[in-house]
mmCIF file of C-alpha atoms and ligand atoms in Angstrom:
data_model
loop_
_atom_site.group_PDB
_atom_site.id
_atom_site.type_symbol
_atom_site.label_atom_id
_atom_site.label_comp_id
_atom_site.label_asym_id
_atom_site.label_seq_id
_atom_site.Cartn_x
_atom_site.Cartn_y
_atom_site.Cartn_z
ATOM 1 C CA MET A 1 34.753 -24.215 11.215
ATOM 2 C CA THR A 2 37.469 -24.375 8.578
ATOM 3 C CA ASP A 3 40.419 -26.404 7.343
ATOM 4 C CA ALA A 4 42.669 -23.361 7.303
ATOM 5 C CA ASP A 5 45.393 -22.699 9.865
ATOM 6 C CA ILE A 6 44.253 -20.867 12.983
ATOM 7 C CA GLU A 7 46.333 -17.877 14.022
ATOM 8 C CA THR A 8 47.027 -16.897 17.611
ATOM 9 C CA GLY A 9 48.807 -13.778 18.883
ATOM 10 C CA HIS A 10 48.202 -10.019 18.930
ATOM 11 C CA GLU A 11 45.558 -10.833 21.493
ATOM 12 C CA GLU A 12 45.132 -7.328 22.912
ATOM 13 C CA LEU A 13 44.671 -5.887 19.444
ATOM 14 C CA TRP A 14 41.976 -8.384 18.412
ATOM 15 C CA LYS A 15 40.249 -8.082 21.764
ATOM 16 C CA GLN A 16 40.026 -4.386 21.080
ATOM 17 C CA VAL A 17 38.854 -4.763 17.455
ATOM 18 C CA PHE A 18 36.062 -7.241 18.197
ATOM 19 C CA GLY A 19 35.399 -6.648 21.897
ATOM 20 C CA GLU A 20 35.472 -2.880 22.297
ATOM 21 C CA GLY A 21 35.962 -1.382 18.870
ATOM 22 C CA HIS A 22 39.363 -0.139 17.723
ATOM 23 C CA PRO A 23 39.250 3.701 17.664
ATOM 24 C CA VAL A 24 40.856 4.030 14.211
ATOM 25 C CA LEU A 25 38.701 1.304 12.693
ATOM 26 C CA VAL A 26 35.484 2.561 14.319
ATOM 27 C CA LYS A 27 36.151 6.045 12.933
ATOM 28 C CA LYS A 28 36.574 4.605 9.434
ATOM 29 C CA GLN A 29 33.468 2.423 9.789
ATOM 30 C CA ARG A 30 31.342 5.392 10.867
ATOM 31 C CA ARG A 31 32.503 7.448 7.920
ATOM 32 C CA PHE A 32 32.339 4.766 5.216
ATOM 33 C CA ILE A 33 28.961 3.285 6.176
ATOM 34 C CA ARG A 34 27.316 6.549 5.056
ATOM 35 C CA TRP A 35 28.909 6.337 1.600
ATOM 36 C CA PRO A 36 27.232 4.366 -1.206
ATOM 37 C CA ASN A 37 27.374 1.495 -2.339
ATOM 38 C CA ASP A 38 27.542 -2.154 -1.401
ATOM 39 C CA PRO A 39 29.555 -4.385 -1.594
ATOM 40 C CA ARG A 40 31.942 -3.152 1.081
ATOM 41 C CA CYS A 41 35.112 -4.124 2.877
ATOM 42 C CA LYS A 42 34.023 -6.427 5.713
ATOM 43 C CA LEU A 43 36.293 -4.714 8.212
ATOM 44 C CA CYS A 44 36.255 -0.959 7.514
ATOM 45 C CA TYR A 45 33.030 -0.794 5.403
ATOM 46 C CA ALA A 46 34.796 1.054 2.553
ATOM 47 C CA PRO A 47 32.376 0.915 -0.400
ATOM 48 C CA PHE A 48 33.575 -0.879 -3.516
ATOM 49 C CA ALA A 49 30.820 0.169 -5.931
ATOM 50 C CA GLY A 50 29.066 3.309 -7.075
ATOM 51 C CA PHE A 51 30.074 6.835 -6.199
ATOM 52 C CA GLY A 52 31.542 5.873 -2.826
ATOM 53 C CA GLY A 53 33.631 3.195 -4.504
ATOM 54 C CA PHE A 54 34.923 5.810 -6.947
ATOM 55 C CA MET A 55 35.757 8.205 -4.091
ATOM 56 C CA VAL A 56 37.660 5.656 -1.996
ATOM 57 C CA ARG A 57 39.662 4.565 -5.064
ATOM 58 C CA LEU A 58 40.959 8.141 -5.303
ATOM 59 C CA THR A 59 42.494 7.657 -1.849
ATOM 60 C CA GLY A 60 44.150 4.391 -2.910
ATOM 61 C CA LEU A 61 41.596 2.058 -1.322
ATOM 62 C CA MET A 62 40.291 -0.810 -3.466
ATOM 63 C CA PRO A 63 39.247 -4.456 -3.113
ATOM 64 C CA SER A 64 42.243 -6.599 -2.280
ATOM 65 C CA ASP A 65 43.372 -8.822 -5.190
ATOM 66 C CA ARG A 66 43.881 -11.828 -2.922
ATOM 67 C CA ASN A 67 40.961 -11.296 -0.671
ATOM 68 C CA PRO A 68 38.102 -9.437 -2.389
ATOM 69 C CA HIS A 69 35.896 -9.273 0.738
ATOM 70 C CA TYR A 70 38.425 -6.839 2.232
ATOM 71 C CA CYS A 71 39.992 -3.639 0.985
ATOM 72 C CA ASN A 72 43.725 -3.619 0.245
ATOM 73 C CA LYS A 73 44.494 -1.792 3.532
ATOM 74 C CA CYS A 74 42.453 -4.126 5.758
ATOM 75 C CA ASP A 75 43.865 -7.168 3.972
ATOM 76 C CA GLY A 76 47.325 -5.780 4.717
ATOM 77 C CA PHE A 77 46.272 -5.347 8.364
ATOM 78 C CA LEU A 78 45.083 -8.981 8.609
ATOM 79 C CA GLN A 79 48.369 -10.091 7.127
ATOM 80 C CA ALA A 80 50.514 -7.901 9.363
ATOM 81 C CA PHE A 81 48.729 -8.776 12.608
ATOM 82 C CA PRO A 82 47.522 -12.392 12.402
ATOM 83 C CA GLY A 83 45.947 -13.598 15.618
ATOM 84 C CA GLY A 84 42.812 -13.604 17.675
ATOM 85 C CA ALA A 85 41.168 -13.298 21.076
ATOM 86 C CA GLU A 86 38.329 -14.709 23.118
ATOM 87 C CA VAL A 87 35.412 -12.278 23.037
ATOM 88 C CA GLU A 88 31.818 -12.623 24.197
ATOM 89 C CA MET A 89 29.531 -12.021 21.221
ATOM 90 C CA THR A 90 26.352 -13.184 19.539
ATOM 91 C CA VAL A 91 26.647 -15.801 16.807
ATOM 92 C CA LEU A 92 24.018 -16.600 14.161
ATOM 93 C CA ILE A 93 24.087 -19.678 11.959
ATOM 94 C CA LEU A 94 21.506 -20.526 9.353
ATOM 95 C CA ASP A 95 21.293 -23.483 7.057
ATOM 96 C CA ILE A 96 19.051 -25.262 4.623
ATOM 97 C CA ARG A 97 16.793 -28.001 5.996
ATOM 98 C CA GLY A 98 17.031 -31.262 4.071
ATOM 99 C CA SER A 99 19.858 -30.000 1.857
ATOM 100 C CA VAL A 100 20.947 -33.533 0.892
ATOM 101 C CA ASP A 101 17.423 -34.338 -0.278
ATOM 102 C CA LEU A 102 17.132 -30.986 -2.064
ATOM 103 C CA SER A 103 20.448 -31.357 -3.893
ATOM 104 C CA GLY A 104 19.191 -34.731 -5.163
ATOM 105 C CA ARG A 105 15.923 -33.265 -6.433
ATOM 106 C CA ILE A 106 17.226 -30.327 -8.463
ATOM 107 C CA SER A 107 20.206 -29.932 -10.782
ATOM 108 C CA PRO A 108 23.613 -28.947 -9.329
ATOM 109 C CA LYS A 109 23.334 -25.619 -11.132
ATOM 110 C CA GLU A 110 19.877 -24.914 -9.681
ATOM 111 C CA TYR A 111 21.150 -25.896 -6.244
ATOM 112 C CA ALA A 112 24.134 -23.546 -6.551
ATOM 113 C CA LYS A 113 21.826 -20.725 -7.647
ATOM 114 C CA THR A 114 19.452 -21.438 -4.746
ATOM 115 C CA VAL A 115 22.313 -21.277 -2.218
ATOM 116 C CA ASN A 116 23.762 -18.121 -3.783
ATOM 117 C CA LYS A 117 20.428 -16.326 -3.693
ATOM 118 C CA MET A 118 19.890 -17.419 -0.079
ATOM 119 C CA ARG A 119 23.328 -16.053 0.888
ATOM 120 C CA GLU A 120 22.726 -12.783 -0.932
ATOM 121 C CA ILE A 121 19.348 -12.117 0.684
ATOM 122 C CA THR A 122 20.264 -13.210 4.211
ATOM 123 C CA SER A 123 23.640 -11.415 4.111
ATOM 124 C CA ALA A 124 21.848 -8.138 3.448
ATOM 125 C CA VAL A 125 19.660 -8.646 6.541
ATOM 126 C CA ILE A 126 22.717 -9.514 8.644
ATOM 127 C CA ALA A 127 24.588 -6.443 7.391
ATOM 128 C CA GLU A 128 21.592 -4.201 8.216
ATOM 129 C CA ASN A 129 21.909 -5.445 11.800
ATOM 130 C CA LYS A 130 25.648 -4.693 11.846
ATOM 131 C CA GLY A 131 26.652 -8.340 11.749
ATOM 132 C CA PHE A 132 29.950 -9.540 10.343
ATOM 133 C CA ILE A 133 29.614 -12.470 7.952
ATOM 134 C CA LEU A 134 32.313 -15.073 8.245
ATOM 135 C CA GLU A 135 33.508 -16.952 5.216
ATOM 136 C CA PHE A 136 30.662 -18.973 3.772
ATOM 137 C CA GLN A 137 30.505 -22.609 4.795
ATOM 138 C CA GLY A 138 28.777 -24.904 2.305
ATOM 139 C CA ASP A 139 25.052 -24.284 2.325
ATOM 140 C CA SER A 140 25.052 -22.357 5.600
ATOM 141 C CA VAL A 141 25.754 -18.764 6.583
ATOM 142 C CA VAL A 142 27.727 -17.990 9.742
ATOM 143 C CA ALA A 143 27.647 -14.452 11.135
ATOM 144 C CA VAL A 144 28.910 -12.835 14.321
ATOM 145 C CA PHE A 145 27.718 -9.720 16.126
ATOM 146 C CA PRO A 146 30.835 -8.683 18.087
ATOM 147 C CA PRO A 147 30.401 -5.767 20.521
ATOM 148 C CA GLY A 148 33.329 -3.964 18.824
ATOM 149 C CA PHE A 149 31.331 -3.848 15.571
ATOM 150 C CA THR A 150 27.723 -4.141 16.568
ATOM 151 C CA GLY A 151 27.660 -2.402 19.957
ATOM 152 C CA GLN A 152 26.631 -3.620 23.402
ATOM 153 C CA ASP A 153 23.172 -4.578 22.102
ATOM 154 C CA HIS A 154 24.667 -7.383 20.001
ATOM 155 C CA ALA A 155 22.213 -9.983 21.334
ATOM 156 C CA ALA A 156 19.204 -7.832 20.359
ATOM 157 C CA LYS A 157 20.771 -7.277 16.923
ATOM 158 C CA GLY A 158 21.252 -11.034 16.492
ATOM 159 C CA ILE A 159 17.575 -11.654 17.334
ATOM 160 C CA SER A 160 16.518 -8.836 15.024
ATOM 161 C CA ALA A 161 18.578 -10.402 12.195
ATOM 162 C CA ALA A 162 16.950 -13.802 12.835
ATOM 163 C CA ARG A 163 13.470 -12.224 12.680
ATOM 164 C CA GLY A 164 14.434 -10.372 9.498
ATOM 165 C CA ILE A 165 15.694 -13.582 7.878
ATOM 166 C CA LEU A 166 12.466 -15.451 8.711
ATOM 167 C CA LYS A 167 10.490 -12.700 6.966
ATOM 168 C CA GLN A 168 12.355 -13.105 3.668
ATOM 169 C CA SER A 169 10.715 -15.113 0.954
ATOM 170 C CA LEU A 170 13.416 -17.545 -0.121
ATOM 171 C CA LYS A 171 12.567 -19.794 -3.058
ATOM 172 C CA ILE A 172 14.054 -22.890 -4.586
ATOM 173 C CA GLU A 173 15.503 -21.973 -7.987
ATOM 174 C CA GLY A 174 13.192 -22.740 -10.898
ATOM 175 C CA SER A 175 10.118 -23.275 -8.697
ATOM 176 C CA GLU A 176 7.708 -21.436 -6.443
ATOM 177 C CA GLU A 177 8.524 -23.772 -3.560
ATOM 178 C CA ALA A 178 9.766 -22.041 -0.408
ATOM 179 C CA LEU A 179 13.326 -22.799 0.659
ATOM 180 C CA ALA A 180 13.339 -24.362 4.128
ATOM 181 C CA ILE A 181 15.954 -22.757 6.336
ATOM 182 C CA GLY A 182 16.563 -22.982 10.077
ATOM 183 C CA VAL A 183 18.352 -20.389 12.212
ATOM 184 C CA GLY A 184 20.245 -20.629 15.520
ATOM 185 C CA VAL A 185 21.363 -17.663 17.640
ATOM 186 C CA HIS A 186 23.511 -17.840 20.776
ATOM 187 C CA THR A 187 25.592 -15.473 22.895
ATOM 188 C CA GLY A 188 28.786 -16.634 24.533
ATOM 189 C CA PRO A 189 32.582 -16.472 24.546
ATOM 190 C CA VAL A 190 34.157 -17.531 21.249
ATOM 191 C CA TYR A 191 37.704 -17.484 19.983
ATOM 192 C CA ILE A 192 37.654 -15.201 16.948
ATOM 193 C CA CYS A 193 40.793 -15.129 14.847
ATOM 194 C CA THR A 194 42.369 -14.733 11.470
ATOM 195 C CA VAL A 195 42.818 -17.948 9.531
ATOM 196 C CA THR A 196 45.299 -18.653 6.783
ATOM 197 C CA ALA A 197 44.385 -20.901 3.888
ATOM 198 C CA ALA A 198 46.796 -23.414 2.388
ATOM 199 C CA GLY A 199 49.414 -21.649 0.301
ATOM 200 C CA GLY A 200 49.706 -18.763 2.755
ATOM 201 C CA ASN A 201 46.955 -16.587 1.282
ATOM 202 C CA MET A 202 44.965 -14.975 4.057
ATOM 203 C CA GLN A 203 41.480 -16.350 4.027
ATOM 204 C CA GLY A 204 39.779 -14.212 6.585
ATOM 205 C CA VAL A 205 38.239 -14.470 10.036
ATOM 206 C CA SER A 206 36.721 -17.503 11.728
ATOM 207 C CA ILE A 207 35.369 -18.576 15.138
ATOM 208 C CA PHE A 208 35.981 -21.555 17.367
ATOM 209 C CA GLY A 209 34.844 -23.055 20.654
ATOM 210 C CA GLN A 210 32.136 -24.975 22.446
ATOM 211 C CA ASP A 211 29.674 -22.101 22.060
ATOM 212 C CA VAL A 212 30.131 -22.228 18.282
ATOM 213 C CA ASN A 213 29.251 -25.931 18.307
ATOM 214 C CA PHE A 214 26.212 -25.080 20.388
ATOM 215 C CA VAL A 215 24.822 -22.495 17.959
ATOM 216 C CA ALA A 216 25.451 -24.891 15.059
ATOM 217 C CA ARG A 217 23.337 -27.463 16.900
ATOM 218 C CA LEU A 218 20.592 -24.920 17.528
ATOM 219 C CA ALA A 219 20.532 -24.173 13.786
ATOM 220 C CA ALA A 220 20.398 -27.887 13.025
ATOM 221 C CA HIS A 221 17.505 -28.409 15.479
ATOM 222 C CA ALA A 222 15.421 -25.524 14.122
ATOM 223 C CA LYS A 223 12.542 -26.614 11.943
ATOM 224 C CA ALA A 224 11.892 -25.020 8.547
ATOM 225 C CA ARG A 225 11.382 -21.240 8.832
ATOM 226 C CA GLU A 226 12.089 -21.304 12.541
ATOM 227 C CA ALA A 227 14.816 -19.689 14.659
ATOM 228 C CA LEU A 228 15.995 -21.093 17.983
ATOM 229 C CA ILE A 229 17.389 -18.431 20.295
ATOM 230 C CA SER A 230 19.518 -19.588 23.229
ATOM 231 C CA PRO A 231 18.564 -18.482 26.763
ATOM 232 C CA SER A 232 21.799 -16.477 27.055
ATOM 233 C CA THR A 233 20.944 -14.390 23.987
ATOM 234 C CA TYR A 234 17.388 -13.897 25.147
ATOM 235 C CA TYR A 235 18.376 -12.835 28.681
ATOM 236 C CA HIS A 236 20.935 -10.439 27.246
ATOM 237 C CA ALA A 237 18.422 -8.851 24.844
ATOM 238 C CA GLU A 238 14.986 -9.081 26.369
ATOM 239 C CA GLY A 239 15.182 -10.368 29.938
ATOM 240 C CA ALA A 240 12.812 -13.099 31.140
ATOM 241 C CA LEU A 241 12.257 -16.077 28.854
ATOM 242 C CA PRO A 242 8.778 -16.337 27.283
ATOM 243 C CA GLU A 243 7.458 -19.600 28.777
ATOM 244 C CA ASP A 244 5.018 -20.191 25.905
ATOM 245 C CA ASP A 245 7.709 -20.213 23.250
ATOM 246 C CA LEU A 246 10.282 -22.333 25.054
ATOM 247 C CA VAL A 247 11.326 -25.618 23.508
ATOM 248 C CA GLU A 248 13.371 -28.385 25.078
ATOM 249 C CA ILE A 249 16.280 -29.557 22.997
ATOM 250 C CA GLU A 250 18.294 -32.681 23.562
ATOM 251 C CA MET A 251 21.932 -32.063 22.896
ATOM 252 C CA LYS A 252 24.510 -34.717 23.471
ATOM 253 C CA GLY A 253 27.526 -33.460 25.339
ATOM 254 C CA ILE A 254 26.043 -30.070 26.184
ATOM 255 C CA GLU A 255 24.184 -30.640 29.426
ATOM 256 C CA SER A 256 23.372 -27.167 30.637
ATOM 257 C CA ALA A 257 21.893 -25.679 27.491
ATOM 258 C CA SER A 258 18.839 -27.676 26.679
ATOM 259 C CA ARG A 259 16.238 -24.968 26.218
ATOM 260 C CA ALA A 260 15.727 -22.382 23.509
ATOM 261 C CA VAL A 261 13.194 -19.736 22.564
ATOM 262 C CA ARG A 262 11.420 -20.501 19.320
ATOM 263 C CA LEU A 263 10.716 -17.708 16.815
ATOM 264 C CA THR A 264 8.616 -18.419 13.754
HETATM 265 ZN ZN1 LIG B 301 38.846 -2.133 4.693
#
Protein backbone atom coordinates (compact mmCIF):
# COMPACT_ATOMS: atom_id res chain seq x y z
CA MET A 1 0.00 0.00 0.00
CA THR A 2 3.01 2.29 0.24
CA ASP A 3 6.48 2.93 -1.15
CA ALA A 4 7.98 3.11 2.32
CA ASP A 5 10.12 0.37 3.85
CA ILE A 6 8.19 -2.36 5.65
CA GLU A 7 9.39 -3.24 9.13
CA THR A 8 9.36 -6.73 10.59
CA GLY A 9 10.22 -7.79 14.15
CA HIS A 10 8.79 -7.31 17.64
CA GLU A 11 6.07 -9.65 16.48
CA GLU A 12 4.69 -10.57 19.90
CA LEU A 13 4.39 -6.92 20.85
CA TRP A 14 2.48 -5.92 17.70
CA LYS A 15 0.30 -9.00 17.91
CA GLN A 16 -0.65 -7.84 21.36
CA VAL A 17 -1.21 -4.19 20.37
CA PHE A 18 -3.45 -4.92 17.39
CA GLY A 19 -4.72 -8.43 18.16
CA GLU A 20 -5.55 -8.36 21.86
CA GLY A 21 -4.95 -4.85 23.10
CA HIS A 22 -1.79 -3.93 24.99
CA PRO A 23 -2.74 -3.39 28.67
CA VAL A 24 -0.80 -0.12 29.04
CA LEU A 25 -2.07 1.28 25.75
CA VAL A 26 -5.68 0.18 26.36
CA LYS A 27 -5.62 1.90 29.75
CA LYS A 28 -4.43 5.13 28.13
CA GLN A 29 -6.99 4.85 25.32
CA ARG A 30 -9.84 4.38 27.79
CA ARG A 31 -8.79 7.42 29.77
CA PHE A 32 -7.98 9.77 26.88
CA ILE A 33 -11.04 9.01 24.74
CA ARG A 34 -13.21 10.69 27.40
CA TRP A 35 -11.16 13.90 27.24
CA PRO A 36 -11.97 16.61 24.67
CA ASN A 37 -11.04 17.36 21.82
CA ASP A 38 -10.19 15.96 18.42
CA PRO A 39 -7.72 15.66 16.72
CA ARG A 40 -6.05 12.91 18.73
CA CYS A 41 -3.01 10.68 18.72
CA LYS A 42 -3.93 7.71 16.50
CA LEU A 43 -2.46 5.21 18.93
CA CYS A 44 -3.24 6.37 22.49
CA TYR A 45 -6.10 8.82 21.69
CA ALA A 46 -4.43 11.67 23.62
CA PRO A 47 -6.34 14.83 22.63
CA PHE A 48 -4.36 17.55 20.88
CA ALA A 49 -6.93 20.36 21.01
CA GLY A 50 -9.17 22.07 23.52
CA PHE A 51 -9.10 21.53 27.25
CA GLY A 52 -7.92 17.93 26.99
CA GLY A 53 -5.08 19.02 24.74
CA PHE A 54 -4.09 21.62 27.34
CA MET A 55 -4.20 19.01 30.12
CA VAL A 56 -2.08 16.42 28.31
CA ARG A 57 0.51 19.09 27.43
CA LEU A 58 1.00 19.63 31.18
CA THR A 59 2.12 16.00 31.40
CA GLY A 60 4.59 16.46 28.53
CA LEU A 61 2.43 14.88 25.83
CA MET A 62 2.10 16.78 22.54
CA PRO A 63 1.86 16.09 18.80
CA SER A 64 5.12 14.68 17.52
CA ASP A 65 7.09 17.15 15.35
CA ARG A 66 7.95 14.49 12.79
CA ASN A 67 4.71 12.65 12.82
CA PRO A 68 1.76 14.89 13.78
CA HIS A 69 -0.82 12.06 13.72
CA TYR A 70 0.88 10.62 16.81
CA CYS A 71 1.85 12.07 20.16
CA ASN A 72 5.55 12.40 20.99
CA LYS A 73 5.44 9.30 23.25
CA CYS A 74 3.69 7.04 20.72
CA ASP A 75 5.97 8.27 17.95
CA GLY A 76 8.90 7.33 20.18
CA PHE A 77 7.30 3.90 20.70
CA LEU A 78 6.93 3.34 16.92
CA GLN A 79 10.55 4.31 16.49
CA ALA A 80 11.83 2.14 19.32
CA PHE A 81 9.87 -0.98 18.37
CA PRO A 82 9.54 -1.09 14.56
CA GLY A 83 7.85 -4.24 13.33
CA GLY A 84 4.55 -5.93 12.78
CA ALA A 85 2.44 -9.07 13.02
CA GLU A 86 -0.26 -10.95 11.17
CA VAL A 87 -3.61 -10.25 12.83
CA GLU A 88 -7.16 -11.05 11.76
CA MET A 89 -9.10 -7.79 11.51
CA THR A 90 -11.69 -5.93 9.48
CA VAL A 91 -10.45 -3.59 6.75
CA LEU A 92 -12.46 -0.80 5.11
CA ILE A 93 -11.41 0.98 1.94
CA LEU A 94 -13.36 3.73 0.26
CA ASP A 95 -12.60 5.65 -2.87
CA ILE A 96 -14.04 8.07 -5.35
CA ARG A 97 -15.80 6.63 -8.41
CA GLY A 98 -14.58 8.09 -11.69
CA SER A 99 -11.84 10.13 -10.01
CA VAL A 100 -9.87 10.52 -13.26
CA ASP A 101 -12.94 11.96 -14.98
CA LEU A 102 -13.73 14.17 -11.98
CA SER A 103 -10.20 15.57 -11.73
CA GLY A 104 -10.49 16.54 -15.41
CA ARG A 105 -13.80 18.33 -14.89
CA ILE A 106 -12.92 20.55 -11.93
CA SER A 107 -9.82 22.57 -11.07
CA PRO A 108 -6.95 20.89 -9.17
CA LYS A 109 -7.72 23.11 -6.19
CA GLU A 110 -11.41 22.14 -6.19
CA TYR A 111 -10.42 18.49 -6.51
CA ALA A 112 -8.02 18.76 -3.56
CA LYS A 113 -10.73 20.44 -1.48
CA THR A 114 -13.25 17.75 -2.46
CA VAL A 115 -10.87 14.96 -1.38
CA ASN A 116 -9.96 16.74 1.86
CA LYS A 117 -13.59 17.23 2.82
CA MET A 118 -14.35 13.59 1.98
CA ARG A 119 -11.47 12.44 4.21
CA GLU A 120 -12.53 14.70 7.05
CA ILE A 121 -16.16 13.56 7.05
CA THR A 122 -15.50 9.84 6.55
CA SER A 123 -12.63 9.80 9.07
CA ALA A 124 -15.00 11.05 11.75
CA VAL A 125 -17.42 8.18 11.04
CA ILE A 126 -14.55 5.66 11.12
CA ALA A 127 -13.26 7.08 14.42
CA GLU A 128 -16.77 6.86 15.95
CA ASN A 129 -16.66 3.14 15.17
CA LYS A 130 -13.23 2.78 16.79
CA GLY A 131 -11.43 2.32 13.49
CA PHE A 132 -7.79 3.20 12.97
CA ILE A 133 -7.14 5.23 9.83
CA LEU A 134 -4.00 4.33 7.98
CA GLU A 135 -2.02 6.95 6.16
CA PHE A 136 -4.12 8.43 3.39
CA GLN A 137 -3.60 6.99 -0.06
CA GLY A 138 -4.42 9.35 -2.93
CA ASP A 139 -8.16 9.81 -3.21
CA SER A 140 -9.03 6.82 -1.03
CA VAL A 141 -9.28 6.22 2.70
CA VAL A 142 -7.97 2.99 4.22
CA ALA A 143 -9.03 2.06 7.75
CA VAL A 144 -8.59 -1.02 9.92
CA PHE A 145 -10.68 -2.29 12.82
CA PRO A 146 -8.17 -4.43 14.75
CA PRO A 147 -9.56 -6.42 17.70
CA GLY A 148 -6.91 -4.84 19.97
CA PHE A 149 -8.43 -1.40 19.30
CA THR A 150 -11.98 -2.03 18.26
CA GLY A 151 -12.88 -5.15 20.25
CA GLN A 152 -14.07 -8.59 19.16
CA ASP A 153 -17.02 -7.05 17.29
CA HIS A 154 -14.67 -5.49 14.73
CA ALA A 155 -16.64 -6.86 11.76
CA ALA A 156 -19.89 -5.30 13.04
CA LYS A 157 -18.04 -2.02 13.62
CA GLY A 158 -16.68 -2.11 10.06
CA ILE A 159 -20.21 -2.62 8.67
CA SER A 160 -21.55 0.13 10.92
CA ALA A 161 -18.83 2.50 9.63
CA ALA A 162 -19.73 1.62 6.02
CA ARG A 163 -23.42 2.35 6.70
CA GLY A 164 -22.48 5.61 8.42
CA ILE A 165 -20.33 6.68 5.46
CA LEU A 166 -23.14 5.97 2.97
CA LYS A 167 -25.42 8.25 4.99
CA GLN A 168 -23.09 11.25 4.73
CA SER A 169 -23.86 13.85 2.14
CA LEU A 170 -20.57 14.32 0.32
CA LYS A 171 -20.49 17.03 -2.33
CA ILE A 172 -18.16 17.99 -5.12
CA GLU A 173 -16.51 21.30 -4.22
CA GLY A 174 -18.18 24.33 -5.78
CA SER A 175 -21.33 22.43 -6.82
CA GLU A 176 -24.37 20.69 -5.39
CA GLU A 177 -23.44 17.47 -7.18
CA ALA A 178 -23.05 14.44 -4.91
CA LEU A 179 -19.59 12.91 -4.70
CA ALA A 180 -19.69 9.29 -5.88
CA ILE A 181 -17.82 7.03 -3.50
CA GLY A 182 -17.69 3.25 -3.22
CA VAL A 183 -16.82 1.27 -0.08
CA GLY A 184 -15.39 -2.23 0.45
CA VAL A 185 -15.25 -4.07 3.78
CA HIS A 186 -13.56 -7.42 4.42
CA THR A 187 -12.36 -9.44 7.40
CA GLY A 188 -9.24 -11.55 7.19
CA PRO A 189 -5.61 -11.95 8.25
CA VAL A 190 -3.41 -9.00 7.28
CA TYR A 191 0.17 -8.13 8.04
CA ILE A 192 0.02 -4.85 9.95
CA CYS A 193 3.32 -3.11 10.56
CA THR A 194 5.21 0.10 10.99
CA VAL A 195 6.62 1.56 7.81
CA THR A 196 9.54 3.92 7.45
CA ALA A 197 9.54 6.59 4.78
CA ALA A 198 12.63 7.50 2.78
CA GLY A 199 15.05 9.49 4.91
CA GLY A 200 14.36 7.40 8.00
CA ASN A 201 11.41 9.42 9.31
CA MET A 202 8.76 7.10 10.66
CA GLN A 203 5.71 7.34 8.51
CA GLY A 204 3.24 5.26 10.42
CA VAL A 205 1.35 1.99 10.13
CA SER A 206 0.34 0.11 7.00
CA ILE A 207 -1.19 -3.24 5.97
CA PHE A 208 -0.23 -5.87 3.45
CA GLY A 209 -1.44 -9.18 2.04
CA GLN A 210 -3.86 -10.89 -0.28
CA ASP A 211 -6.83 -9.88 1.88
CA VAL A 212 -5.85 -6.22 1.50
CA ASN A 213 -5.88 -6.61 -2.28
CA PHE A 214 -9.28 -8.23 -1.98
CA VAL A 215 -10.88 -5.36 -0.04
CA ALA A 216 -9.35 -2.87 -2.49
CA ARG A 217 -11.06 -4.77 -5.30
CA LEU A 218 -14.36 -4.78 -3.43
CA ALA A 219 -14.09 -0.99 -3.08
CA ALA A 220 -13.29 -0.68 -6.77
CA HIS A 221 -16.29 -2.86 -7.72
CA ALA A 222 -18.77 -0.93 -5.56
CA LYS A 223 -21.01 1.39 -7.50
CA ALA A 224 -21.54 5.01 -6.44
CA ARG A 225 -22.91 5.25 -2.88
CA GLU A 226 -22.71 1.51 -2.42
CA ALA A 227 -20.72 -0.67 -0.01
CA LEU A 228 -19.72 -4.26 -0.77
CA ILE A 229 -19.27 -6.36 2.36
CA SER A 230 -17.35 -9.62 2.02
CA PRO A 231 -18.99 -12.87 3.20
CA SER A 232 -16.36 -13.26 5.93
CA THR A 233 -17.24 -9.88 7.46
CA TYR A 234 -20.94 -10.58 7.20
CA TYR A 235 -20.69 -14.04 8.80
CA HIS A 236 -18.56 -12.61 11.59
CA ALA A 237 -21.02 -9.77 12.30
CA GLU A 238 -24.49 -10.93 11.41
CA GLY A 239 -24.49 -14.63 10.55
CA ALA A 240 -26.33 -15.90 7.46
CA LEU A 241 -25.90 -13.95 4.24
CA PRO A 242 -28.99 -12.06 3.01
CA GLU A 243 -29.74 -13.79 -0.31
CA ASP A 244 -31.58 -10.77 -1.74
CA ASP A 245 -28.62 -8.44 -1.37
CA LEU A 246 -25.90 -10.76 -2.64
CA VAL A 247 -23.96 -9.76 -5.72
CA GLU A 248 -21.58 -11.87 -7.76
CA ILE A 249 -18.23 -10.28 -8.41
CA GLU A 250 -15.66 -11.44 -10.90
CA MET A 251 -12.20 -11.10 -9.50
CA LYS A 252 -9.19 -12.28 -11.41
CA GLY A 253 -6.81 -14.29 -9.30
CA ILE A 254 -9.11 -14.55 -6.29
CA GLU A 255 -11.22 -17.61 -6.97
CA SER A 256 -12.94 -18.29 -3.69
CA ALA A 257 -14.27 -14.84 -2.90
CA SER A 258 -16.67 -13.96 -5.63
CA ARG A 259 -19.72 -12.88 -3.67
CA ALA A 260 -20.43 -9.84 -1.55
CA VAL A 261 -23.34 -8.30 0.32
CA ARG A 262 -24.44 -5.00 -1.15
CA LEU A 263 -25.41 -2.11 1.14
CA THR A 264 -26.87 1.05 -0.33
ZN1 LIG B 1 -0.09 8.73 21.70
